[in-house]
Coordinates of C-alpha atoms in Angstrom, one line a residue:
M12 CA -106.4 215.6 -46.4
P13 CA -106.1 216.6 -42.7
I14 CA -103.8 219.5 -42.1
V15 CA -102.6 219.9 -38.5
P16 CA -101.4 223.2 -37.1
I17 CA -98.1 222.9 -35.1
K18 CA -98.5 224.1 -31.5
T19 CA -95.8 224.0 -28.8
E20 CA -98.0 222.5 -26.2
S21 CA -99.2 219.7 -28.5
H22 CA -96.0 218.9 -30.5
L23 CA -93.2 219.6 -28.0
N24 CA -91.9 216.0 -28.2
F25 CA -92.7 215.3 -31.8
K26 CA -90.2 214.6 -34.5
F27 CA -90.1 215.0 -38.3
K28 CA -88.4 213.4 -41.2
E29 CA -88.1 214.2 -44.9
L30 CA -90.6 212.8 -47.3
K31 CA -89.1 209.8 -49.0
Y32 CA -92.1 208.2 -50.8
F33 CA -94.2 210.3 -53.1
N34 CA -97.3 208.2 -53.7
F35 CA -99.4 211.2 -52.6
F36 CA -98.3 213.0 -55.9
K37 CA -98.5 210.0 -58.3
K38 CA -101.8 211.1 -59.8
K39 CA -100.7 214.6 -60.5
G40 CA -99.1 215.0 -64.0
L41 CA -98.2 218.6 -63.6
V42 CA -95.6 219.6 -61.0
P43 CA -95.4 223.3 -60.0
F44 CA -91.9 224.8 -59.7
C45 CA -90.3 228.2 -59.1
I46 CA -87.9 230.3 -61.2
A47 CA -85.0 229.5 -58.9
E48 CA -85.3 225.8 -60.1
L49 CA -85.3 226.7 -63.8
T50 CA -81.7 225.5 -64.7
K51 CA -82.4 222.2 -63.0
V52 CA -85.8 221.7 -64.7
V53 CA -85.0 222.9 -68.2
T54 CA -82.5 220.0 -68.8
N55 CA -84.9 217.3 -67.4
F56 CA -88.5 218.0 -68.1
P57 CA -90.8 219.8 -70.6
I58 CA -91.9 223.1 -69.1
V59 CA -95.5 224.2 -69.5
F60 CA -97.9 226.9 -68.3
S61 CA -101.3 226.0 -66.9
K62 CA -104.2 228.4 -66.3
I63 CA -106.0 228.7 -63.0
N64 CA -108.7 231.3 -62.5
N65 CA -107.4 233.2 -65.5
N66 CA -103.9 233.3 -64.1
F67 CA -101.0 231.4 -65.5
A68 CA -98.9 229.1 -63.3
L69 CA -95.5 227.4 -64.1
N70 CA -95.2 223.6 -64.2
F71 CA -93.3 220.8 -65.7
L72 CA -94.7 217.8 -67.3
T73 CA -94.3 214.3 -66.0
S74 CA -96.6 212.4 -68.3
F75 CA -99.1 213.0 -71.1
S76 CA -102.0 212.5 -68.7
P77 CA -103.2 215.0 -66.0
D78 CA -103.6 212.2 -63.4
Q79 CA -100.3 210.3 -63.9
N80 CA -96.8 211.0 -62.8
L81 CA -94.4 208.7 -64.6
F82 CA -91.4 209.8 -62.5
I83 CA -92.9 208.2 -59.4
N84 CA -92.7 204.4 -59.4
E85 CA -95.0 201.8 -57.8
K86 CA -93.1 202.0 -54.5
G87 CA -93.6 205.8 -54.4
E88 CA -89.9 206.5 -55.2
W89 CA -88.9 209.5 -57.3
I90 CA -86.9 208.1 -60.3
G91 CA -86.0 211.5 -61.9
N92 CA -82.6 213.2 -61.7
Y93 CA -84.0 216.2 -59.8
I94 CA -86.5 216.2 -57.0
P95 CA -88.7 219.3 -57.2
A96 CA -88.5 221.8 -54.4
M97 CA -92.3 221.6 -53.8
Y98 CA -91.9 217.9 -52.8
R99 CA -89.0 218.8 -50.5
T100 CA -91.1 221.3 -48.6
M101 CA -93.4 218.5 -47.5
P102 CA -95.0 217.7 -45.2
F103 CA -95.2 221.3 -44.0
V104 CA -97.4 224.0 -45.4
F105 CA -98.7 227.4 -44.5
P106 CA -102.4 227.2 -45.2
K107 CA -104.2 230.6 -45.3
K108 CA -107.8 231.4 -44.8
D109 CA -109.4 234.7 -45.8
N110 CA -108.3 237.6 -43.6
E111 CA -106.2 235.3 -41.4
L112 CA -102.4 235.0 -41.0
S113 CA -100.8 231.8 -42.3
V114 CA -100.1 229.2 -39.6
L115 CA -97.4 226.5 -39.9
A116 CA -99.0 223.1 -40.2
Y117 CA -98.3 219.6 -41.6
I118 CA -100.2 217.1 -43.8
E119 CA -100.9 214.3 -41.5
E120 CA -101.3 211.5 -44.0
L121 CA -97.8 211.9 -45.3
G122 CA -96.6 210.3 -42.1
C123 CA -93.5 212.6 -41.7
V124 CA -94.4 214.0 -38.3
I125 CA -94.1 211.4 -35.6
S126 CA -95.3 211.5 -32.0
T127 CA -93.6 208.3 -30.7
E128 CA -90.0 207.4 -30.0
S129 CA -88.3 206.3 -33.2
D130 CA -85.0 204.5 -33.9
D131 CA -84.9 206.1 -37.4
E132 CA -81.8 208.4 -37.4
S133 CA -83.4 210.5 -40.1
C134 CA -86.0 211.7 -37.6
K135 CA -85.3 215.1 -36.0
N136 CA -86.9 217.0 -33.2
L137 CA -89.4 219.7 -33.9
F138 CA -88.5 221.5 -30.7
D139 CA -85.4 222.0 -28.6
S140 CA -85.7 223.6 -25.1
G141 CA -89.1 224.9 -26.0
D142 CA -88.0 226.6 -29.3
F143 CA -87.9 225.2 -32.8
S144 CA -84.9 223.0 -33.3
K145 CA -82.1 224.0 -35.6
P146 CA -83.0 221.3 -38.3
F147 CA -86.7 222.5 -38.1
K148 CA -85.7 226.1 -38.5
E149 CA -83.6 225.2 -41.6
K150 CA -86.7 223.4 -43.0
I151 CA -88.9 226.4 -42.3
N152 CA -86.4 228.7 -44.0
F153 CA -86.4 226.5 -47.1
I154 CA -90.2 226.5 -47.2
N155 CA -90.3 230.3 -46.8
T156 CA -87.7 230.8 -49.5
F157 CA -89.6 228.5 -51.9
N158 CA -92.9 230.3 -51.2
T159 CA -91.4 233.7 -51.7
N160 CA -89.9 232.5 -55.0
M161 CA -93.2 231.1 -56.1
Q162 CA -94.8 234.5 -55.7
L163 CA -92.0 236.0 -57.9
T164 CA -92.6 233.2 -60.4
L165 CA -96.4 234.0 -60.6
K166 CA -95.5 237.6 -61.2
I167 CA -93.2 236.7 -64.1
C168 CA -96.0 234.5 -65.6
K169 CA -98.3 237.5 -65.3
D170 CA -95.8 239.7 -67.1
L171 CA -95.3 237.2 -69.9
D172 CA -99.1 237.0 -70.3
A173 CA -99.3 240.8 -70.4
A174 CA -96.7 240.9 -73.1
K175 CA -98.8 238.3 -75.0
L176 CA -96.0 235.8 -75.1
I177 CA -98.1 232.9 -73.8
T178 CA -100.2 230.8 -76.2
K179 CA -102.2 227.6 -76.2
W180 CA -100.2 224.5 -76.8
P181 CA -102.1 221.8 -78.8
L182 CA -99.7 219.1 -77.9
K183 CA -100.4 216.0 -80.1
V184 CA -99.4 212.5 -79.1
K185 CA -100.1 209.2 -80.8
F186 CA -101.1 206.3 -78.4
N187 CA -101.0 203.0 -80.3
D188 CA -101.9 204.7 -83.6
Q189 CA -104.7 206.7 -82.0
D190 CA -104.2 210.5 -82.0
K191 CA -104.7 212.4 -78.8
E192 CA -104.3 216.0 -77.9
V193 CA -103.0 216.8 -74.4
E194 CA -105.4 219.6 -73.3
G195 CA -104.9 222.6 -70.9
L196 CA -101.3 223.3 -71.7
Y197 CA -99.7 226.6 -72.7
K198 CA -96.3 227.6 -74.0
I199 CA -94.3 230.6 -75.2
N200 CA -95.4 232.0 -78.5
N201 CA -92.1 231.6 -80.5
E202 CA -93.0 234.2 -83.2
K203 CA -94.1 236.8 -80.6
L204 CA -90.9 236.2 -78.6
I205 CA -88.7 237.1 -81.6
E206 CA -90.8 240.2 -82.2
Y207 CA -90.4 241.1 -78.5
I208 CA -86.7 240.8 -78.3
N209 CA -86.3 242.7 -81.6
N210 CA -88.3 245.6 -80.3
K211 CA -85.7 248.3 -79.3
N212 CA -88.4 250.2 -77.3
I213 CA -89.0 247.4 -74.8
H214 CA -86.8 246.8 -71.8
I215 CA -85.9 243.1 -71.7
D216 CA -86.5 241.8 -68.1
D217 CA -83.9 239.2 -67.3
L218 CA -86.1 236.7 -65.4
M219 CA -88.9 237.1 -67.8
M220 CA -86.7 236.2 -70.7
Q221 CA -85.0 233.4 -68.9
L222 CA -88.3 231.7 -68.3
A223 CA -89.4 232.3 -71.9
Y224 CA -86.2 230.8 -73.3
G225 CA -86.2 228.0 -70.7
Q226 CA -89.7 226.9 -71.7
M227 CA -88.8 226.9 -75.4
F228 CA -85.5 225.0 -74.9
S229 CA -87.2 222.4 -72.7
V230 CA -89.4 221.1 -75.5
N231 CA -86.8 218.5 -76.4
N232 CA -87.6 216.8 -73.1
L233 CA -90.9 215.7 -74.6
E234 CA -88.9 212.8 -76.1
K235 CA -87.9 211.8 -72.6
I236 CA -91.6 211.6 -71.6
A237 CA -92.5 209.6 -74.7
A238 CA -89.7 207.1 -73.9
L239 CA -91.4 206.2 -70.6
Y240 CA -94.4 204.9 -72.6
T241 CA -94.9 201.9 -74.8
G242 CA -96.4 202.5 -78.2
V243 CA -96.4 206.3 -78.0
S244 CA -95.0 208.7 -80.6
L245 CA -94.9 212.5 -80.8
D246 CA -95.7 215.1 -83.4
T247 CA -92.1 215.9 -84.1
S248 CA -92.9 219.2 -85.8
T249 CA -93.2 220.7 -82.3
I250 CA -89.7 219.8 -81.4
Q251 CA -88.3 220.8 -84.8
K252 CA -89.9 224.3 -84.4
S253 CA -88.4 224.6 -81.0
K254 CA -84.9 223.8 -82.3
S255 CA -85.3 226.3 -85.1
M256 CA -86.4 228.9 -82.6
R257 CA -83.4 228.2 -80.5
E258 CA -81.1 228.8 -83.4
K259 CA -82.7 232.2 -84.0
V260 CA -82.3 233.2 -80.4
V261 CA -78.6 232.2 -80.4
E262 CA -78.1 234.0 -83.7
R263 CA -79.7 237.1 -82.2
Q264 CA -77.4 236.9 -79.2
Q265 CA -74.3 236.6 -81.5
Q266 CA -75.4 239.5 -83.7
E267 CA -76.0 241.8 -80.7
N268 CA -72.9 240.5 -78.8
S269 CA -75.0 241.4 -75.8
E270 CA -73.6 240.5 -72.3
E271 CA -77.2 240.6 -71.0
L272 CA -78.5 238.1 -73.6
D273 CA -75.4 236.0 -73.2
Q274 CA -76.1 235.7 -69.4
L275 CA -79.7 234.7 -70.1
V276 CA -79.0 231.9 -72.6
K277 CA -75.6 230.5 -71.5
N278 CA -77.2 227.9 -69.2
L279 CA -80.2 227.1 -71.3
I280 CA -78.9 226.2 -74.8
S281 CA -77.5 222.8 -73.9
D282 CA -79.2 219.7 -75.3
D283 CA -78.3 217.7 -72.1

């Protein structure tokens, strides 16, 4: 996967376009996302945690296989309602080596940075009068915002882990009458969450609780994933437990009549 640093002298006359076909990601079943995307993701995809080098990361599920994304069709088109921000940052990245500053670069094989003249109106100049063009500056700003929010998201995951609110998720799926467990997934520990929000001695961090509730409420979306397969059924106890837990959270919010909790759950309790 060649990554090419952007240099004024080399790319002065180059153009770029947005990534339209996502074949590059078709064999990646987990999609990373940031906390700012939560309200978009929670109504469309099951939210899961994965563990990398003993640290938890936030993802949403696009299939029951680690090397398959069912929301990308054979043409490479995204067929979901919401295109994740990580895909929209492409093809640009800020690769970082040890003890070195990040340098803006692009993934060459995605074919979104073009050196020749193009009649495609979607192509925009990288540079304008020797400086980054306005469209490119807007793109860079979006990438920087996403990267900053991803760092915040990783911190929230770390805080959830420190509070012992993340647990293994032995997700069971039946493929043509054969039981299979989807490995490597983690979720919010429902019982621990109730204990946590009932503990009067603990300050409830807004973003931490939003993510905890969001993961729990997103479990219904497992049915959307199953619907994309033929001959697949779910262990429905997982979804039923999630619904029961949701009822407890809403009941807690009503009992406390807490504006803080109301703000946290108001966009997350819909079945849509």
